[in-house]
Coordinates of C-alpha atoms in Angstrom, one line a residue:
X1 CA 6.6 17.4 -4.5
X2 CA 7.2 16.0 -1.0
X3 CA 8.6 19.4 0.2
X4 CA 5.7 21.7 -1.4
X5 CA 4.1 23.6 1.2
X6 CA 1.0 24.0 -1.2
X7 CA -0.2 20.1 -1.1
X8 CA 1.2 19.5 2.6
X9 CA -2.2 18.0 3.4
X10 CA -2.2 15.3 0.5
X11 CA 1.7 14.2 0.6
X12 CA 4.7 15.1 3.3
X13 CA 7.4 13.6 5.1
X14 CA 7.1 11.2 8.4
X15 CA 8.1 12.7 11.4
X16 CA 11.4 10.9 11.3
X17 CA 12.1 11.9 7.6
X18 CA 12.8 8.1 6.4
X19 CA 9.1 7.9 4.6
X20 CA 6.6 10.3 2.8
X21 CA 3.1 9.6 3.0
X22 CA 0.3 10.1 0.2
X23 CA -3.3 10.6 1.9
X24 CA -6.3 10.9 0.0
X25 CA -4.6 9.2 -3.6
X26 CA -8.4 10.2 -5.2
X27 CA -7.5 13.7 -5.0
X28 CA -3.9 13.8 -5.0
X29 CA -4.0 12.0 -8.3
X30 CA -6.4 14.3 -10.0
X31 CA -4.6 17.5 -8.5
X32 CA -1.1 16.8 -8.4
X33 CA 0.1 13.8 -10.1
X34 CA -0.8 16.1 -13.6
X35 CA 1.0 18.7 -12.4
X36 CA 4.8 16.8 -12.0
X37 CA 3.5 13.5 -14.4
X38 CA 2.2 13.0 -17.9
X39 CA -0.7 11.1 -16.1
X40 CA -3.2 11.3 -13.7
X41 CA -3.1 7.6 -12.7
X42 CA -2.8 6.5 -9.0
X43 CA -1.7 2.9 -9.9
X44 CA 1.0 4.0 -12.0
X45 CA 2.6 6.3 -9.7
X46 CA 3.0 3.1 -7.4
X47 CA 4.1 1.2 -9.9
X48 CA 6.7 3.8 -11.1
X49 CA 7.7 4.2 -7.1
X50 CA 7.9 0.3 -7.2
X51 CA 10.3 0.1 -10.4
X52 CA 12.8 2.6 -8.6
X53 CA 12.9 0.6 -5.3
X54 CA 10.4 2.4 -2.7
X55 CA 8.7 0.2 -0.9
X56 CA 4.8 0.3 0.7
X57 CA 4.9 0.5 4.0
X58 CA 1.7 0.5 5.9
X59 CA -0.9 -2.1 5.9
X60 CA -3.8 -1.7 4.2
X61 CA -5.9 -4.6 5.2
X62 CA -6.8 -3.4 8.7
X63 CA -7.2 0.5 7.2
X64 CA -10.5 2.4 5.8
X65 CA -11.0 0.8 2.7
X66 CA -12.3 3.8 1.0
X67 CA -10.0 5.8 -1.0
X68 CA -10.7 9.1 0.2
X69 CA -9.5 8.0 3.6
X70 CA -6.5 6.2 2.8
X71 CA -2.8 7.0 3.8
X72 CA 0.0 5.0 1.5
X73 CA 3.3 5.3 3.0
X74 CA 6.5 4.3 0.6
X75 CA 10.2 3.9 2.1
X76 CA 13.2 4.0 0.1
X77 CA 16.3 3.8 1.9
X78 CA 17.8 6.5 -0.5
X79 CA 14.7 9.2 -0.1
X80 CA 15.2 10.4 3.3
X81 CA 14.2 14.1 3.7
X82 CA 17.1 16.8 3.1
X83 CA 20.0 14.0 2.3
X84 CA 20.1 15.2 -1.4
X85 CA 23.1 13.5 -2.3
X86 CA 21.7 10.2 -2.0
X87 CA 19.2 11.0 -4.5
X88 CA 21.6 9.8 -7.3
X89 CA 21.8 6.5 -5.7
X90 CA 18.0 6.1 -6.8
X91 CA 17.7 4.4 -9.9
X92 CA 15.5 2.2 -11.9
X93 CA 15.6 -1.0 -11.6
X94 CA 15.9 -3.4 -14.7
X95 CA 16.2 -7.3 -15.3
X96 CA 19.3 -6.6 -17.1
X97 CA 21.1 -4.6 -14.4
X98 CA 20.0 -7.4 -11.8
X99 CA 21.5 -10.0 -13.6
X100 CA 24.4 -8.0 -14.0
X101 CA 24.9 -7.4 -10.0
X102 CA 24.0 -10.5 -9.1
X103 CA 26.6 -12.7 -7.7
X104 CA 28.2 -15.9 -9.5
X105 CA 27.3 -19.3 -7.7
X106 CA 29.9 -20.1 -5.6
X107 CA 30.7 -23.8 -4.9
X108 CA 32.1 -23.1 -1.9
X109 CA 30.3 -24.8 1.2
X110 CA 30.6 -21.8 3.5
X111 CA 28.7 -20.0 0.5
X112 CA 26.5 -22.4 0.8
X113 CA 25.2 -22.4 3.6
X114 CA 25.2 -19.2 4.2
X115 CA 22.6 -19.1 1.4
X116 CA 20.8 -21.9 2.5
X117 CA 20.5 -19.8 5.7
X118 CA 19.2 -16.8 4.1
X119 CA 16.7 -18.7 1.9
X120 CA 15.7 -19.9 5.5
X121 CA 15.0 -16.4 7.2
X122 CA 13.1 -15.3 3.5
X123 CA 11.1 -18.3 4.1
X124 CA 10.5 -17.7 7.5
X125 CA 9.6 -14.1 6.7
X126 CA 7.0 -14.6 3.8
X127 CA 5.8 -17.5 5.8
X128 CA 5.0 -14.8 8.6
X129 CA 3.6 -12.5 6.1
X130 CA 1.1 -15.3 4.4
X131 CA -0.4 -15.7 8.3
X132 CA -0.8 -11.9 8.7
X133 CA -2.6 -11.6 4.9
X134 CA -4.5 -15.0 6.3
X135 CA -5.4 -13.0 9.5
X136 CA -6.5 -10.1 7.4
X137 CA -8.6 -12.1 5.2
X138 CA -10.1 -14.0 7.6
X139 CA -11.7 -10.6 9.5
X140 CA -12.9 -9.0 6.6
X141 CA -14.7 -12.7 5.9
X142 CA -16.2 -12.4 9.5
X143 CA -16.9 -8.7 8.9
X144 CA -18.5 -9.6 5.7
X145 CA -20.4 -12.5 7.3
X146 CA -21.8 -10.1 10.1
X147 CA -22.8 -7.2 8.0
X148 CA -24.7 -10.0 5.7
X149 CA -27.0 -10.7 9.0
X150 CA -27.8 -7.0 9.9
X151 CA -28.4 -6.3 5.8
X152 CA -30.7 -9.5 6.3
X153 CA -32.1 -8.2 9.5
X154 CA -32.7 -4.9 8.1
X155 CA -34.6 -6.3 5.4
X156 CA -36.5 -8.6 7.9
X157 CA -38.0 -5.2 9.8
X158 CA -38.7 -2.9 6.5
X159 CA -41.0 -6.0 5.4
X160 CA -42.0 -6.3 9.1
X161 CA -42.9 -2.6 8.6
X162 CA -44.4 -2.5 5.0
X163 CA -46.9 -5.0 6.2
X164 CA -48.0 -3.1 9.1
X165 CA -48.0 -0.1 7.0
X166 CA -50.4 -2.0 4.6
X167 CA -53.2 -3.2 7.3
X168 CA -53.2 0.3 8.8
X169 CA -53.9 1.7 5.1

């Protein structure tokens, strides 16, 4: 799908190869999700990317809110453009088979706190993303804010205008 010349200008590679990008996902999922899916559904293609391991990559807060003018990115470090053979190294991913892979508590100190240091830089990291969503949320409150006052402005002049309208009539 990635590779199709045809729909180049809804879905292709990144420059570097390491990400594909979807624009428009209005139109890309009525045109060509049916065509390689069962479906037509834009939520569960991301969902069905998110169950395999790709991850979003852009930031949608700060982009164009409308969908006709979005651009998803997803990243999986598997899906790289022409390494084939690591295709087979994509696969679903399951409760099960993470509980299976996952790694017995050790007891030993070292263990320890070398978890203790990687629960740290998680932490650290989701506490870093929490500020940028904050960040995010706190200019589209502003935005909101200011676009109340020139709705309320508006509104303001076309009564202003109305009641000049109606002593001239």
């Amino acid at each position: 799908m990635v590779e199709d010349p045809e729909i180049q200008h809804l879905i292709s590679w990144s420059e570097t190869g390491d990400l594909f990008r979807v624009y428009n996902p209005t139109i890309f999922s009525k045109n060509v999700l049916p065509q390689y899916f069962k479906h037509n559904n834009w939520q569960s293609f991301v969902r069905q990317l998110n169950m395999y391991g790709f991850n979003k990559v852009n930031d949608m807060i700060h982009s164009n809110l409308k969908n006709e003018n979005q651009t998803w990115e997803f990243r999986h470090p598997h899906f790289r453009k022409g390494a084939i053979d690591d295709l087979r190294n994509i696969k679903r991913k399951s409760v099960r088979s993470l509980r299976a892979t996952a790694p017995l508590p050790s007891a030993s100190p070292v263990d320890s706190d070398a978890r203790t240091d990687m629960y740290f830089r998680e932490y650290s990291l989701l506490e870093e993303r929490i500020k940028h969503i904050s960040g995010g949320y706190n200019a589209m409150a502003e935005e909101f804010t200011s676009l109340r006052l020139v709705v309320s402005k508006q509104q303001e002049v076309r009564s202003y205008l109305s009641a000049i309208r109606l002593f001239y009539n």
